[in-house]
Amino acid sequence: MIVVFLGPPGAGKGTQAAHIIDKYGIPQLSTGDMLRAAVAAQTPVGVKAKTVMDAGKLVSDEIVAAIVEERIEQDDCAPGFLLDGFPRTIAQAEMLDAMLTKKESSVDVVIELRVDEEALIGRLRRRIEEALARGEKPRKDDNEETFKYRLQVYQDQTAPLIPYYENQGKLKAVDGMGSVEVVSAEIDVILDQFGR
Ligand code: AMP
């Protein structure tokens, strides 16, 4: 089962992914996490990506697609995987389609988590407060100004994927405004059609 999670920053993709990997036994492939690991390890990709990420902009399609292509070759991806944060542009979606076609495979379903902008900003403020209360520094791209920029990037570059996958008959929209449990239950109903 190959699942794509689509949704603006802060929509709950990471939280819902945790539930899915447990229940369906497929790994979560978060390009944001992979890039942050590359930044922390100061790999050549990480060094290039750091400034772009801190500014809330998108890393190049080629870099991100290469990371994903390498990752999906690993054994744990054989039963399928959940893509969280990729694709984020039409070009990336086309690259994904091409790399899966080579493996005689394809995306099964795209889950779009819908959360309105005001709620996303409220969630961001809570995340910052909680990080500060724990004595941690919030993520560099998690300040209000950069976050609003990331929302704009989502609207401009990622939202066009909604009609792209709708046209392929793969898009399932889920109301992401409810509690974690309610949203999980809605996602379960969709994924149960694809088997465990
Ligand atoms: P995320 O954790 O998914 O919000 O990603 C954090 C940051 O990593 C984004 O703001 C981008 O700078 C970068 N990033 C993650 N995934 C991608 C992607 N598919 N394409 C381009 N940049 C990405």
Coordinates of C-alpha atoms and ligand atoms in Angstrom, one line a residue:
M1 CA 0.0 0.0 0.0
I2 CA 1.5 3.3 -1.1
V3 CA -0.1 6.3 0.6
V4 CA 0.6 10.0 0.2
F5 CA -0.3 12.5 2.9
L6 CA -1.2 15.9 1.6
G7 CA -1.9 19.0 3.8
P8 CA -0.5 22.3 4.9
P9 CA 2.2 22.5 7.6
G10 CA 0.8 21.8 11.0
A11 CA -2.3 19.9 9.6
G12 CA -1.3 16.8 11.6
K13 CA 0.4 14.7 9.0
G14 CA 3.1 13.6 11.3
T15 CA 0.7 12.8 14.2
Q16 CA -1.6 10.7 11.9
A17 CA 1.4 9.0 10.3
A18 CA 2.4 7.6 13.7
H19 CA -0.9 5.8 13.9
I20 CA -0.8 4.5 10.4
I21 CA 2.7 3.0 10.6
D22 CA 1.6 1.1 13.8
K23 CA -1.6 -0.2 12.4
Y24 CA -0.6 -1.0 8.8
G25 CA 3.1 -1.9 9.4
I26 CA 4.4 0.4 6.7
P27 CA 7.2 2.9 7.2
Q28 CA 6.7 6.7 7.3
L29 CA 8.9 8.5 4.8
S30 CA 9.0 12.1 5.9
T31 CA 11.2 14.2 3.6
G32 CA 11.2 17.0 6.2
D33 CA 12.7 14.5 8.8
M34 CA 15.2 13.1 6.2
L35 CA 16.3 16.6 5.3
R36 CA 16.6 17.6 9.0
A37 CA 18.8 14.5 9.6
A38 CA 21.0 15.5 6.6
V39 CA 21.3 19.0 8.0
A40 CA 22.3 17.6 11.5
A41 CA 24.8 15.3 9.9
Q42 CA 26.1 18.1 7.7
T43 CA 26.1 16.0 4.6
P44 CA 26.5 17.8 1.3
V45 CA 22.7 17.7 0.8
G46 CA 22.2 18.9 4.3
V47 CA 24.6 21.8 3.9
K48 CA 22.8 22.9 0.7
A49 CA 19.3 22.5 2.2
K50 CA 19.8 24.3 5.5
T51 CA 19.4 27.9 4.4
V52 CA 16.4 27.0 2.2
M53 CA 14.6 25.1 5.0
D54 CA 15.3 27.8 7.6
A55 CA 13.6 30.3 5.2
G56 CA 10.6 28.1 4.8
K57 CA 11.3 27.6 1.1
L58 CA 11.3 24.3 -0.8
V59 CA 14.4 22.3 -1.4
S60 CA 15.0 21.5 -5.1
D61 CA 12.8 18.8 -6.7
E62 CA 15.8 16.9 -7.8
I63 CA 17.4 16.7 -4.4
V64 CA 14.2 15.6 -2.6
A65 CA 13.2 13.1 -5.3
A66 CA 16.7 11.5 -5.2
I67 CA 16.4 11.1 -1.4
V68 CA 13.0 9.4 -1.8
E69 CA 14.1 7.2 -4.7
E70 CA 17.0 5.9 -2.6
R71 CA 14.8 5.4 0.5
I72 CA 12.1 3.4 -1.2
E73 CA 14.6 0.8 -2.4
Q74 CA 15.2 -0.3 1.2
D75 CA 13.7 -3.6 2.3
D76 CA 11.2 -2.1 4.8
C77 CA 9.5 -0.3 2.0
A78 CA 8.6 -3.6 0.2
P79 CA 5.1 -3.8 1.7
G80 CA 4.5 -0.2 0.9
F81 CA 5.1 3.2 2.6
L82 CA 3.5 6.4 3.7
L83 CA 4.9 9.6 2.1
D84 CA 4.6 12.5 4.5
G85 CA 5.7 15.9 2.9
F86 CA 6.4 14.5 -0.5
P87 CA 5.5 15.2 -3.3
R88 CA 5.2 19.0 -2.7
T89 CA 5.1 20.2 -6.3
I90 CA 3.7 18.9 -9.6
A91 CA 7.2 18.1 -10.8
Q92 CA 7.8 16.0 -7.7
A93 CA 4.5 14.1 -8.3
E94 CA 5.6 13.4 -11.8
M95 CA 9.0 12.2 -10.6
L96 CA 7.3 9.9 -8.1
D97 CA 5.0 8.5 -10.7
A98 CA 8.0 7.8 -12.9
M99 CA 10.0 6.1 -10.2
L100 CA 7.1 3.9 -9.2
T101 CA 6.3 3.0 -12.8
K102 CA 9.9 1.7 -13.0
K103 CA 9.0 -0.6 -10.1
E104 CA 5.7 -1.5 -11.7
S105 CA 3.9 0.1 -8.9
S106 CA 1.9 3.3 -8.2
V107 CA 0.4 5.5 -5.5
D108 CA -2.8 3.8 -4.1
V109 CA -4.4 6.7 -2.3
V110 CA -3.8 10.3 -1.5
I111 CA -5.2 11.6 1.8
E112 CA -5.6 15.3 2.0
L113 CA -5.9 16.7 5.5
R114 CA -8.0 19.8 5.5
V115 CA -7.4 22.4 8.3
D116 CA -8.2 26.1 8.0
E117 CA -5.5 28.6 8.3
E118 CA -6.6 30.2 11.5
A119 CA -6.5 26.8 13.3
L120 CA -3.1 26.1 11.8
I121 CA -1.7 29.3 13.3
G122 CA -3.4 28.5 16.6
R123 CA -1.7 25.1 16.6
L124 CA 1.7 26.7 15.8
R125 CA 1.4 29.1 18.7
R126 CA 0.6 26.2 21.0
R127 CA 3.6 24.2 19.7
I128 CA 6.0 27.1 20.3
E129 CA 4.6 27.6 23.9
E130 CA 4.9 23.9 24.6
A131 CA 8.5 23.8 23.3
L132 CA 9.5 26.8 25.4
A133 CA 7.8 25.3 28.5
R134 CA 9.9 22.1 28.0
G135 CA 13.0 24.4 27.8
E136 CA 13.5 23.5 24.1
K137 CA 14.1 25.9 21.2
P138 CA 11.3 25.8 18.7
R139 CA 12.2 24.7 15.1
K140 CA 13.8 27.6 13.2
D141 CA 11.1 27.5 10.5
D142 CA 8.4 27.4 13.3
N143 CA 8.1 31.2 13.9
E144 CA 4.9 32.9 12.9
E145 CA 6.4 34.9 10.0
T146 CA 8.2 31.9 8.4
F147 CA 5.1 29.7 9.0
K148 CA 2.8 32.1 7.2
Y149 CA 5.3 32.0 4.3
R150 CA 5.3 28.2 4.4
L151 CA 1.4 28.3 4.2
Q152 CA 1.8 30.5 1.1
V153 CA 4.3 28.1 -0.5
Y154 CA 1.8 25.3 0.2
Q155 CA -1.0 27.2 -1.5
D156 CA 1.2 28.2 -4.5
Q157 CA 3.2 25.0 -5.1
T158 CA 1.6 22.1 -3.3
A159 CA -2.2 22.7 -3.5
P160 CA -2.1 22.1 -7.3
L161 CA -1.5 18.5 -6.4
I162 CA -5.1 18.3 -5.2
P163 CA -6.6 18.5 -8.8
Y164 CA -3.6 16.4 -10.0
Y165 CA -4.6 13.5 -7.8
E166 CA -8.3 14.2 -8.1
N167 CA -7.9 13.6 -11.9
Q168 CA -6.2 10.3 -11.2
G169 CA -9.2 9.3 -9.0
K170 CA -6.9 8.9 -6.0
L171 CA -7.7 11.9 -3.7
K172 CA -9.6 11.4 -0.5
A173 CA -10.2 14.5 1.6
V174 CA -10.4 14.2 5.4
D175 CA -11.6 17.0 7.7
G176 CA -8.4 17.5 9.9
M177 CA -10.1 19.9 12.3
G178 CA -11.4 17.2 14.7
S179 CA -9.5 15.4 17.5
V180 CA -6.6 13.1 16.7
E181 CA -8.8 10.1 17.4
V182 CA -11.7 11.3 15.1
V183 CA -9.3 12.1 12.3
S184 CA -7.6 8.7 12.7
A185 CA -10.9 6.9 12.5
E186 CA -11.8 8.7 9.3
I187 CA -8.4 7.8 7.8
D188 CA -8.8 4.1 8.9
V189 CA -12.1 3.9 7.0
I190 CA -10.3 5.0 3.8
L191 CA -7.2 2.8 4.3
D192 CA -9.1 -0.3 5.3
Q193 CA -10.3 -0.5 1.7
F194 CA -6.7 -1.1 0.7
G195 CA -6.1 -4.0 3.1
R196 CA -3.6 -4.3 5.9
Ligands
AMP1 P1 8.2 19.5 6.8 O1 8.8 18.9 8.0 O2 7.6 18.5 5.9 O3 7.3 20.6 7.1 O4 9.4 20.0 5.9 C1 10.3 21.0 6.5 C2 11.0 21.7 5.3 O5 11.8 20.7 4.6 C3 10.2 22.4 4.3 O6 9.7 23.7 4.6 C4 11.1 22.4 3.1 O7 12.1 23.4 3.2 C5 11.8 21.0 3.2 N1 11.1 20.0 2.5 C6 10.5 18.9 3.1 N2 9.9 18.1 2.1 C7 10.1 18.7 0.9 C8 9.8 18.5 -0.4 N3 9.1 17.4 -0.7 N4 10.2 19.3 -1.4 C9 10.9 20.4 -1.1 N5 11.3 20.8 0.2 C10 10.9 19.9 1.2

